[in-house]
PDB file of C-alpha atoms in Angstrom:
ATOM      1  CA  UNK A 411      70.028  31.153  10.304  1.00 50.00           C
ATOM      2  CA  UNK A 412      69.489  28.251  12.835  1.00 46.00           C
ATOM      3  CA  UNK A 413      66.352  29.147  13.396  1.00 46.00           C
ATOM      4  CA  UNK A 414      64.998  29.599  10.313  1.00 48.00           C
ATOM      5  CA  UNK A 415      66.674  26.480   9.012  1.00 43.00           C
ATOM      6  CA  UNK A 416      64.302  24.692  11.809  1.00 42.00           C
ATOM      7  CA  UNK A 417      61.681  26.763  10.726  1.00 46.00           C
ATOM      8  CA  UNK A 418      61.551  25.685   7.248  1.00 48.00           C
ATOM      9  CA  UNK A 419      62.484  21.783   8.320  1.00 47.00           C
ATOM     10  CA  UNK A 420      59.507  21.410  10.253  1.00 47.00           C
ATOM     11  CA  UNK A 421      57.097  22.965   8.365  1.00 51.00           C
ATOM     12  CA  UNK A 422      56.392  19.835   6.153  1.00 49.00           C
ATOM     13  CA  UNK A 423      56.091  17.932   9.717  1.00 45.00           C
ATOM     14  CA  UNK A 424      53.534  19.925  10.983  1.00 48.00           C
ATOM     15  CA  UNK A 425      51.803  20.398   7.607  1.00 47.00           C
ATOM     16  CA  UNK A 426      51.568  16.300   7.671  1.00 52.00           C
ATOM     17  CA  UNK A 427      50.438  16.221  11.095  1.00 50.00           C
ATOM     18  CA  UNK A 428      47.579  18.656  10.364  1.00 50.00           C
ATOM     19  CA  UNK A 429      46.412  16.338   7.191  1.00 52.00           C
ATOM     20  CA  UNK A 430      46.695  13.103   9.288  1.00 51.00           C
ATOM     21  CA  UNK A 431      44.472  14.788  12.201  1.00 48.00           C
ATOM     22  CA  UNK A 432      41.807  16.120   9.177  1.00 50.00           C
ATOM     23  CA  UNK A 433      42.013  12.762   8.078  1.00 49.00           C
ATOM     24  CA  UNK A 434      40.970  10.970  11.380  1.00 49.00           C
ATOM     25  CA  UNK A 435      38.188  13.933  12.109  1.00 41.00           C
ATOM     26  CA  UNK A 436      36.835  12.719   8.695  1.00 47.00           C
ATOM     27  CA  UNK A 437      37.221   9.129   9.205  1.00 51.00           C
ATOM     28  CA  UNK A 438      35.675   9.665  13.119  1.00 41.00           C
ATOM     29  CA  UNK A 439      32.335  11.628  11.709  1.00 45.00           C
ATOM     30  CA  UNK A 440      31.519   8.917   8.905  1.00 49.00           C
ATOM     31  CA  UNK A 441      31.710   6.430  11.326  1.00 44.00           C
ATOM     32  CA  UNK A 442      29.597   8.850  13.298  1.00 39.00           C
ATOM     33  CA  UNK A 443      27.404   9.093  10.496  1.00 45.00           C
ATOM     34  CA  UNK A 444      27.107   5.506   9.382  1.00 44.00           C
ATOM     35  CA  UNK A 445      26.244   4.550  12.800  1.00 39.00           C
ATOM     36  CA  UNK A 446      23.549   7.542  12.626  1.00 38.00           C
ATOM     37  CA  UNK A 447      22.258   5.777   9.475  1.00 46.00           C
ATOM     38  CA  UNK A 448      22.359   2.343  11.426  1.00 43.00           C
ATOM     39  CA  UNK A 449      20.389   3.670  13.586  1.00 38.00           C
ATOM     40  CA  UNK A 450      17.889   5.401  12.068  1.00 53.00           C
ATOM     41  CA  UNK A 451      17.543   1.993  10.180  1.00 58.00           C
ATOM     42  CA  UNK A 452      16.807  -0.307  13.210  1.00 48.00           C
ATOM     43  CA  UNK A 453      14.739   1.852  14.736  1.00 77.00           C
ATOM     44  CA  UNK A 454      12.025   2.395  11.544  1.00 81.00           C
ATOM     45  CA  UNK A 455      12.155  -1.517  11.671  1.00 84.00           C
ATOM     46  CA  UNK A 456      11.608  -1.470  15.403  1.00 88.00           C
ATOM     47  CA  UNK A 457       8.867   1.274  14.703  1.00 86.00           C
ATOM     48  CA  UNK A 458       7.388  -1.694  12.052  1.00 88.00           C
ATOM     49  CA  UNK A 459       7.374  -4.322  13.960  1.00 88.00           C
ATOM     50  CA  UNK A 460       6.067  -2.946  17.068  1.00 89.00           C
ATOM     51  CA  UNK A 461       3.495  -0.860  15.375  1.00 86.00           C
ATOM     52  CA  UNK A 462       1.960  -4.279  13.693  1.00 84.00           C
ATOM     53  CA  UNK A 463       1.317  -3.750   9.767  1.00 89.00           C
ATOM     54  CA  UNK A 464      -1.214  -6.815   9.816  1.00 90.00           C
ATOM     55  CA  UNK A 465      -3.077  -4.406  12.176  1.00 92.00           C
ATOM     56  CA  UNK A 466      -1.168  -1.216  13.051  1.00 89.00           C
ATOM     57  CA  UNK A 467      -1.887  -0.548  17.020  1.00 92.00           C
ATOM     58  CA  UNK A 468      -0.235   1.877  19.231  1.00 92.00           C
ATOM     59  CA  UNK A 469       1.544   5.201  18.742  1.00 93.00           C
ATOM     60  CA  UNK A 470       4.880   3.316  16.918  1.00 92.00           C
ATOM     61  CA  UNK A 471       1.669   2.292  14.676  1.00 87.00           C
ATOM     62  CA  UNK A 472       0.232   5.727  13.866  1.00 92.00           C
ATOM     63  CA  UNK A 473       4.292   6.768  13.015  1.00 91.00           C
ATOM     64  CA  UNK A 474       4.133   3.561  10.662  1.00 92.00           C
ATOM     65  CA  UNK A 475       1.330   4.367   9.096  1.00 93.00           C
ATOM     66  CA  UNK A 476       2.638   8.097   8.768  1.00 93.00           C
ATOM     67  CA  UNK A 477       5.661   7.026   6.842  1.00 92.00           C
ATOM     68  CA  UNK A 478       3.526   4.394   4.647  1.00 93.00           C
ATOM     69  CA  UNK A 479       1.463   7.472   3.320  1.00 92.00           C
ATOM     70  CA  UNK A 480       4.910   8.693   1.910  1.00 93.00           C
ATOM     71  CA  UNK A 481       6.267   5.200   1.206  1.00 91.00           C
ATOM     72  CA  UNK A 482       2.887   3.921  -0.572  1.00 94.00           C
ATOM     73  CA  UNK A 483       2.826   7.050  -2.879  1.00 95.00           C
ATOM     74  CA  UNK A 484       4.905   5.901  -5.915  1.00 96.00           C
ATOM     75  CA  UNK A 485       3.198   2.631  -6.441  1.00 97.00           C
ATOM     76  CA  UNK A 486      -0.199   4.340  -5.555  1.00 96.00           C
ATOM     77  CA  UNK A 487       0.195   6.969  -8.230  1.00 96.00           C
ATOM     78  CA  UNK A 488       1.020   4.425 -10.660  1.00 97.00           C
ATOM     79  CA  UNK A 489      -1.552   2.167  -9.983  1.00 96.00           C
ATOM     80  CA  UNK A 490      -4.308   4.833 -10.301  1.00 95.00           C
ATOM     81  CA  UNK A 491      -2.674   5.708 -13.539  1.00 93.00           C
ATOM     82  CA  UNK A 492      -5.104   2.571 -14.921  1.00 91.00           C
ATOM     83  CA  UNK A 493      -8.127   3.676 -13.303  1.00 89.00           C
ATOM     84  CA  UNK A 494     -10.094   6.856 -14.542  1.00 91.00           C
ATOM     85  CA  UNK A 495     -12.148   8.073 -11.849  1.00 96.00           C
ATOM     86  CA  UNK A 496     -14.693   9.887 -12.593  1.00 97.00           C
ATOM     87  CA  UNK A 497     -16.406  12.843 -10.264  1.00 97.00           C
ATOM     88  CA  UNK A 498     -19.633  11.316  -9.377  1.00 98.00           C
ATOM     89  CA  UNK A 499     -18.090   8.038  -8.473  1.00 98.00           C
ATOM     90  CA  UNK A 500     -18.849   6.373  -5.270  1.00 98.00           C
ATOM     91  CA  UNK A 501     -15.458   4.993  -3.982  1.00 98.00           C
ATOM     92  CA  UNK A 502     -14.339   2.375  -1.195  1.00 98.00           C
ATOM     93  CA  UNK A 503     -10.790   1.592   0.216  1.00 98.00           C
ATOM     94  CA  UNK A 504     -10.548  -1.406   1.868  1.00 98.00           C
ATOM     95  CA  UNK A 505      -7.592  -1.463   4.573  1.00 97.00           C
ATOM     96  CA  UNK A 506      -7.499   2.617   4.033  1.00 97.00           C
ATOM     97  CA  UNK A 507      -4.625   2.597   6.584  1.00 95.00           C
ATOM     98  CA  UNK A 508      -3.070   6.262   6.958  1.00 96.00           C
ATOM     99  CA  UNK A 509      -5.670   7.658   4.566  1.00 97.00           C
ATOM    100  CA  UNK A 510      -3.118   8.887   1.893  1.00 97.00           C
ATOM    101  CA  UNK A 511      -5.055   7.222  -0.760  1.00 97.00           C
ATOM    102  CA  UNK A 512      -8.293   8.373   0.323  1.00 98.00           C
ATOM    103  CA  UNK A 513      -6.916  11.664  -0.310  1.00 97.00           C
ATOM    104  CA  UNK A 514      -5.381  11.503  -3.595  1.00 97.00           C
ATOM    105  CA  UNK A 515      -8.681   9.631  -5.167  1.00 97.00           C
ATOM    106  CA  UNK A 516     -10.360  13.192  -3.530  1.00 97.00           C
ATOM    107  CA  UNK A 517      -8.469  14.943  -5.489  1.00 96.00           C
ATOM    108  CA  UNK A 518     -11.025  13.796  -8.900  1.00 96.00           C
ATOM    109  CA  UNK A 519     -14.039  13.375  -7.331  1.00 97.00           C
ATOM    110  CA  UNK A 520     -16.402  16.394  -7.170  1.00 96.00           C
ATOM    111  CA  UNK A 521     -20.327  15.420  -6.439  1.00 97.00           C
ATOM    112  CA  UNK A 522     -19.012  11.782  -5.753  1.00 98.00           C
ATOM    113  CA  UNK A 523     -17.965   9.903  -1.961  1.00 98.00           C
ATOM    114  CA  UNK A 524     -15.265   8.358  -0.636  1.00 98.00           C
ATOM    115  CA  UNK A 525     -15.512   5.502   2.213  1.00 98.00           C
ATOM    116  CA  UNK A 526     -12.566   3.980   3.715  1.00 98.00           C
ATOM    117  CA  UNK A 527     -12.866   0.445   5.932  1.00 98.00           C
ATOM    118  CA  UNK A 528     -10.275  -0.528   8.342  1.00 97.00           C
ATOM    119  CA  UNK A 529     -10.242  -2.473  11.202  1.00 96.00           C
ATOM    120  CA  UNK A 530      -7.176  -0.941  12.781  1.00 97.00           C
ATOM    121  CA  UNK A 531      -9.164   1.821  15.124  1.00 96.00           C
ATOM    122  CA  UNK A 532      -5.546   3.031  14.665  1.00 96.00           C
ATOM    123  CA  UNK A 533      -6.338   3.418  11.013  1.00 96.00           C
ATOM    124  CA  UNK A 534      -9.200   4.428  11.558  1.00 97.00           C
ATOM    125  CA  UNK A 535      -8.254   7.762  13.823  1.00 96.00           C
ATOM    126  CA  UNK A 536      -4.906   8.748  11.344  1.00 96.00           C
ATOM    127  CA  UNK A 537      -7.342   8.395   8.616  1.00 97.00           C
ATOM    128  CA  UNK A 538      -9.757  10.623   9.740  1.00 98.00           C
ATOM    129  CA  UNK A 539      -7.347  13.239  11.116  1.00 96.00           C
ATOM    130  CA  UNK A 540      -5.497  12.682   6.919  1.00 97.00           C
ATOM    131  CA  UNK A 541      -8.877  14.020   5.174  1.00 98.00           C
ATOM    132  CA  UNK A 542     -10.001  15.877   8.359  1.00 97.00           C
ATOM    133  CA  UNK A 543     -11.413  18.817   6.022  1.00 97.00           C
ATOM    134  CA  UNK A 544     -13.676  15.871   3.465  1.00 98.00           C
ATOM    135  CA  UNK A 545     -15.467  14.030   6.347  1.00 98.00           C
ATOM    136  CA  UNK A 546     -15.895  17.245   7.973  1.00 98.00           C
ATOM    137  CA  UNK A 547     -17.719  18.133   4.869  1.00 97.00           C
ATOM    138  CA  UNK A 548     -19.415  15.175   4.427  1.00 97.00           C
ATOM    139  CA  UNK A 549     -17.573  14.190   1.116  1.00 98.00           C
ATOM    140  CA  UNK A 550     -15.950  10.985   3.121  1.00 98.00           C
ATOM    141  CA  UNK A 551     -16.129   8.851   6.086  1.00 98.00           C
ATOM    142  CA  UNK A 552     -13.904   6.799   7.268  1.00 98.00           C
ATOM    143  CA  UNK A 553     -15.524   3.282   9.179  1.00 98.00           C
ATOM    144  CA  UNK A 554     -13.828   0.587  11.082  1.00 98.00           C
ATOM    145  CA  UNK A 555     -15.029  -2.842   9.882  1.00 97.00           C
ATOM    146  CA  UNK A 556     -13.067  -5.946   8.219  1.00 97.00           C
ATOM    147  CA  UNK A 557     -13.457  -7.045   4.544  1.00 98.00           C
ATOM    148  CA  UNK A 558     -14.940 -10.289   6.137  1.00 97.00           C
ATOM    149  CA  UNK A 559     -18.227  -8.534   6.657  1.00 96.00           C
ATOM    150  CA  UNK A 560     -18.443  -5.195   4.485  1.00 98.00           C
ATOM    151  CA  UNK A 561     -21.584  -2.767   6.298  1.00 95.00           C
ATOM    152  CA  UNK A 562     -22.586  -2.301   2.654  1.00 98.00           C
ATOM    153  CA  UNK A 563     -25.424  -3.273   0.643  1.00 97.00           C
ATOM    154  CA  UNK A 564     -25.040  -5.011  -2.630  1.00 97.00           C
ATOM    155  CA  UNK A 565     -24.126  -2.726  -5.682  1.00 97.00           C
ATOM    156  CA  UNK A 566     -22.752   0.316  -3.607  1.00 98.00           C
ATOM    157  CA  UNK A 567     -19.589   1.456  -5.189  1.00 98.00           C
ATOM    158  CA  UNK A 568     -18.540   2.475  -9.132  1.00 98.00           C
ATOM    159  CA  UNK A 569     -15.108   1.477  -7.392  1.00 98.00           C
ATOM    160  CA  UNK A 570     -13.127  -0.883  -4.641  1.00 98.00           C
ATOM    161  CA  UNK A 571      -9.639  -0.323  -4.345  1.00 98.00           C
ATOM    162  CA  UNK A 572      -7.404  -1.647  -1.455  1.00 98.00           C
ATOM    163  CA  UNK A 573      -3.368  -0.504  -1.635  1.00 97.00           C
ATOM    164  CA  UNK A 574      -0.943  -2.937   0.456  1.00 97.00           C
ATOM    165  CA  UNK A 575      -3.443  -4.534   2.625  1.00 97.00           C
ATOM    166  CA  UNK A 576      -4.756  -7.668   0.747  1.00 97.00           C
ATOM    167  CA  UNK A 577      -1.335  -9.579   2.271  1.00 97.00           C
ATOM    168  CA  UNK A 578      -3.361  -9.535   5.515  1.00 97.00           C
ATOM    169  CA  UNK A 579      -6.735 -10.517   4.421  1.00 98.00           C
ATOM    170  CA  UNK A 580      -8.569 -13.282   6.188  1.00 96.00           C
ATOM    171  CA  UNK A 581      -9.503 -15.421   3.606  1.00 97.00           C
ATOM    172  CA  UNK A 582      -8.339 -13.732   0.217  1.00 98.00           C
ATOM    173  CA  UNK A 583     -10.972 -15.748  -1.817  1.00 98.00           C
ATOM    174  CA  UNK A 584     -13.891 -15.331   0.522  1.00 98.00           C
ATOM    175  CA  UNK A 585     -13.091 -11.798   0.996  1.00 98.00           C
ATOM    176  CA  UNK A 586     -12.436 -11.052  -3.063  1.00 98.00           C
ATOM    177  CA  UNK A 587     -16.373 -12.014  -3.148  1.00 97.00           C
ATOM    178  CA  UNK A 588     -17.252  -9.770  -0.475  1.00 98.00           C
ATOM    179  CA  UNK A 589     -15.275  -7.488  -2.367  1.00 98.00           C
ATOM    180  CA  UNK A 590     -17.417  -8.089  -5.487  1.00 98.00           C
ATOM    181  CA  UNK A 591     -20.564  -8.366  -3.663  1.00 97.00           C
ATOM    182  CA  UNK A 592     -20.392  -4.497  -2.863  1.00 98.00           C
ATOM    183  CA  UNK A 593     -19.177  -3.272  -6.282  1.00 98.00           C
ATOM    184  CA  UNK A 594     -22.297  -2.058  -8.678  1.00 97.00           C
ATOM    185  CA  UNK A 595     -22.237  -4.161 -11.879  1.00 97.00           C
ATOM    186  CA  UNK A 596     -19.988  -2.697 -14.393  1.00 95.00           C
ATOM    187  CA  UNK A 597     -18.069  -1.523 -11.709  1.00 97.00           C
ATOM    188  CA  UNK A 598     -14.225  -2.244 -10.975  1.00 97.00           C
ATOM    189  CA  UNK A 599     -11.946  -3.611  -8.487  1.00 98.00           C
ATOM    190  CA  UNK A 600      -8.272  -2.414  -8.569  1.00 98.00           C
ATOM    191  CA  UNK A 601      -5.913  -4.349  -6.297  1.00 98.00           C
ATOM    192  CA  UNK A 602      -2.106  -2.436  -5.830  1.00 98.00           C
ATOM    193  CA  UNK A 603       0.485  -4.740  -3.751  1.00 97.00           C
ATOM    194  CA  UNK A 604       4.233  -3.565  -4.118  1.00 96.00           C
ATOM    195  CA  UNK A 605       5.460  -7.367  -3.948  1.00 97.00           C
ATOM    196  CA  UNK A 606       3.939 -10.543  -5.558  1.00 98.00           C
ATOM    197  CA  UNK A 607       5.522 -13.541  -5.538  1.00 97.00           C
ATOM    198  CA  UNK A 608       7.794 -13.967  -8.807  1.00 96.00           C
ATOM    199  CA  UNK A 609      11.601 -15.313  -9.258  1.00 95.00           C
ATOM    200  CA  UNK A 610      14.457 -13.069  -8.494  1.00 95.00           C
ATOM    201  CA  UNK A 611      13.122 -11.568  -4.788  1.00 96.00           C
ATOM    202  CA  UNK A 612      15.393  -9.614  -2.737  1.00 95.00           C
ATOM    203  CA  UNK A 613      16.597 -11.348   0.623  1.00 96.00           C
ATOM    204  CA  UNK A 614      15.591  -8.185   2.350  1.00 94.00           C
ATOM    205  CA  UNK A 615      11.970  -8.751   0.703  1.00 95.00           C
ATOM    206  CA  UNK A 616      11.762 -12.048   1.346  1.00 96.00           C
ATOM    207  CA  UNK A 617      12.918 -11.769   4.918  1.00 95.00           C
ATOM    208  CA  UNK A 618       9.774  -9.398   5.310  1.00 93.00           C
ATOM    209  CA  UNK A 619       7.113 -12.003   3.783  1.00 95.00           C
ATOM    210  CA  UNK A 620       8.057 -14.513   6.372  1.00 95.00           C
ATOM    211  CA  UNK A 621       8.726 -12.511   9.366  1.00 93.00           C
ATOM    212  CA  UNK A 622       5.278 -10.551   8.839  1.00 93.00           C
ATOM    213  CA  UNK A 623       3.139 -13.817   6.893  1.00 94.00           C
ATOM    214  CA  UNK A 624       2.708 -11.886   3.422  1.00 96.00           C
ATOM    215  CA  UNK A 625       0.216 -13.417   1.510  1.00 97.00           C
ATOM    216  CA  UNK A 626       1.789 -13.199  -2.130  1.00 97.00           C
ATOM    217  CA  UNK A 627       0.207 -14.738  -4.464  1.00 98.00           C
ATOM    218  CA  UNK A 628       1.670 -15.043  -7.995  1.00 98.00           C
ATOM    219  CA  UNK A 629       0.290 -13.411 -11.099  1.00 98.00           C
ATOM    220  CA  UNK A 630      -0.993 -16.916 -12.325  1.00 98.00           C
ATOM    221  CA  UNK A 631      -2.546 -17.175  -8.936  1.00 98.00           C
ATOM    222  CA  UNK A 632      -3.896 -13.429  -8.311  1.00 98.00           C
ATOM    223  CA  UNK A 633      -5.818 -14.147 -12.063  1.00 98.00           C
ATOM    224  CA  UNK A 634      -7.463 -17.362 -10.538  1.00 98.00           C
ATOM    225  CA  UNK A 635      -8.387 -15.707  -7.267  1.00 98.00           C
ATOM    226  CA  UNK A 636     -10.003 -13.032  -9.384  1.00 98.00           C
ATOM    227  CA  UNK A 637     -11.574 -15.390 -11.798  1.00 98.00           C
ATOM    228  CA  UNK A 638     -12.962 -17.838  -9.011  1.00 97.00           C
ATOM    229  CA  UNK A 639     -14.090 -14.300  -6.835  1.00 97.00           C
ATOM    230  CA  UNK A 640     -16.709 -14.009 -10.094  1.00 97.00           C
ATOM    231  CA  UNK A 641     -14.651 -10.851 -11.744  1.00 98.00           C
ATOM    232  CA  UNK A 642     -14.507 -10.144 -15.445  1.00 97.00           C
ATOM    233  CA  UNK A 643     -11.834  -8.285 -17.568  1.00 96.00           C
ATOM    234  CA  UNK A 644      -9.615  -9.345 -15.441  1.00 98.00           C
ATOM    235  CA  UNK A 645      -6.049  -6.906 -16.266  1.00 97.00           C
ATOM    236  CA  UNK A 646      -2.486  -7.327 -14.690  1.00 98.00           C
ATOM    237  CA  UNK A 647      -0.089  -4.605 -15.258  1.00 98.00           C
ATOM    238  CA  UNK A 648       3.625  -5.057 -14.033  1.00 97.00           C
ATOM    239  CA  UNK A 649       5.624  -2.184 -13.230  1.00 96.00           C
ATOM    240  CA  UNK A 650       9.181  -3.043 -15.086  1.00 94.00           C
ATOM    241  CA  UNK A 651      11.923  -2.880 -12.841  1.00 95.00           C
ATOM    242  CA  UNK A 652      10.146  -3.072  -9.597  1.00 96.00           C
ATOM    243  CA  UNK A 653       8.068  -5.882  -7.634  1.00 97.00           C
ATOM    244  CA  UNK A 654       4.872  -3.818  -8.589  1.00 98.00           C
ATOM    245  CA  UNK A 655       1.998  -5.323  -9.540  1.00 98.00           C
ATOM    246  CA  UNK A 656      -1.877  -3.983 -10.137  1.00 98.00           C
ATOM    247  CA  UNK A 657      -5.110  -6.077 -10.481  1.00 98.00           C
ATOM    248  CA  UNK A 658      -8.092  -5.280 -12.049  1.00 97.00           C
ATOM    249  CA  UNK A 659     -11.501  -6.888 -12.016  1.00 97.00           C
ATOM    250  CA  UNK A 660     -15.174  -6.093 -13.579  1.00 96.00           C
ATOM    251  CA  UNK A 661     -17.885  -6.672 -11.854  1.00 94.00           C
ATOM    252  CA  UNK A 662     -20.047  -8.223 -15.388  1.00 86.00           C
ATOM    253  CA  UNK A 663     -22.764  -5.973 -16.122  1.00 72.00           C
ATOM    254  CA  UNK A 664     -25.858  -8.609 -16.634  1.00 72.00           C
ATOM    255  CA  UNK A 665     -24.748 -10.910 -14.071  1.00 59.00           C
ATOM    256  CA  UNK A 666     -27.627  -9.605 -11.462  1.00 52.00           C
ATOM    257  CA  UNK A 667     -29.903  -8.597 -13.969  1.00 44.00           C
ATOM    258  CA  UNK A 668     -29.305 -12.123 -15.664  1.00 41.00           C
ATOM    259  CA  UNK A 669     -30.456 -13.830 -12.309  1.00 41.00           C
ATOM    260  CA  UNK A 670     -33.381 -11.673 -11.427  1.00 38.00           C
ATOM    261  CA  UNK A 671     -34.832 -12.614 -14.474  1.00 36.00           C
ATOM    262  CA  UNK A 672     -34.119 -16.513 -14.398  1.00 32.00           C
ATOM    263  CA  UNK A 673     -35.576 -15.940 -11.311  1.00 35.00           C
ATOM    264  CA  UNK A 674     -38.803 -14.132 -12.555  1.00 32.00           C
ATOM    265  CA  UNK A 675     -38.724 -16.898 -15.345  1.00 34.00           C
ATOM    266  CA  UNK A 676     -39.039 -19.583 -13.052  1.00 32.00           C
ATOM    267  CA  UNK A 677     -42.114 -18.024 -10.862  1.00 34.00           C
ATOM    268  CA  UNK A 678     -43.345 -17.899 -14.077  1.00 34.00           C
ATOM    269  CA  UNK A 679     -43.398 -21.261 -15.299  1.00 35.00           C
ATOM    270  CA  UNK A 680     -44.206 -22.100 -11.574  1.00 34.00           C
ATOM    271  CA  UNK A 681     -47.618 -20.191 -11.633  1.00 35.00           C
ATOM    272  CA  UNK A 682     -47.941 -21.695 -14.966  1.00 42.00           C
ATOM    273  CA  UNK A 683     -48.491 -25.375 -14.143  1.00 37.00           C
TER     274      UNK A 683
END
């Protein structure tokens, strides 16, 4: 009797004790997991800053750009929602990075090319090895250069695009007339930047513009650069919700035409006298 009576008094005991030591197992592996998660964090940011985004070097920059193919994608898709790409064009990214978008325009274009600029050589290589079976096949090529100085005659491309790179250019104004320089009349520029510079920023967001000197303009001021740069139809979509914004720009059909024959006009009147 006495020992069952003991039996049944410390049952409840031990039952309790076995909760309370479930409970700190739980507690002990989310700790274990938050710190996993910590972690993991730092070390992507460590990854970042190390592998340079103005100018990715190294082998933490070739896992940057790695990740920024996958982190790019959702405001890359919806950019190129606004463009229709047809399969003859001839197509340019400037700051091509890890190649992801290189690859998705390939996906449309048939009898067309692709060219992608960077001056990473980091770029350049993950890239390359990205759309390994097109530049094998001569359908793209991939070029180190800087948007300074584009290796391009005038009137090259149906299209420019350039996804989360124009933060880093030299001299954005300079460079968005390099841009247009390059870009057959008629044809169109689409800028994609997932953060401009508007009210309402996250800390987080803003911490990154200062620590890696984003240039962000505002829409008021991305429609001036384009306007000053000599672009026409100038478009700004907004993605709702998000920091998003996309940029479009014409190059205006007569503009060369226009000038060739104000030039011809004025031989003319020259010969004339």
């Amino acid at each position: 009797m006495q020992k069952a009576f003991f039996k049944h008094a410390l049952e409840p005991v031990m039952i309790q004790r076995e909760e309370n030591e479930e409970a700190d197992v739980m507690e002990t592996c989310d700790r274990c997991n938050a710190d996993m998660e910590n972690t993991t964090e730092r070390t992507q940011e460590e990854i970042t800053i190390s592998g340079n985004p103005a100018k990715p070097q190294g082998e933490d920059g070739e896992m940057m750009l790695k990740r920024m193919n996958e982190s790019h994608s959702a405001v890359t898709c919806w950019a190129l929602e606004h463009w229709q790409i047809a399969p003859d064009d001839e197509i340019l990214d400037i700051g091509c990075g890890g190649g992801a978008t290189l690859k998705r325009m390939s996906e449309k274009v048939t009898t067309g090319h692709l060219t992608g600029v960077d001056y990473s050589p980091v770029s350049v290589e993950t890239s390359l090895e990205t759309n390994r079976q097109d530049v094998e096949s001569g359908k793209m090529k991939v070029l180190e250069g800087s948007v300074e100085s584009l290796s391009f005659a005038d009137d090259t491309f149906d299209k420019i695009t350039t996804v989360e790179s124009f933060y880093f250019w030299p001299a954005p104004q300079e460079n968005l007339k390099e841009v247009r320089r390059v870009l057959k009349p008629g044809g169109t520029f689409v800028l994609v930047a997932d953060t401009y510079n508007k009210e309402g920023l996250d800390p987080k967001t803003l911490e990154n513009i200062y620590r890696f000197h984003l240039f962000t303009p505002t829409r008021e001021e991305f429609q001036e650069l384009f306007e000053k740069a000599g672009f026409e139809d100038i478009q700004i979509h907004i993605k709702e919700g998000t920091d998003w914004i996309c940029v479009e720009g014409k190059s205006d059909k007569n503009d060369r035409k226009s000038g060739t024959l104000r030039n011809i006009f004025i031989a003319s009147s020259v010969f004339d006298e």
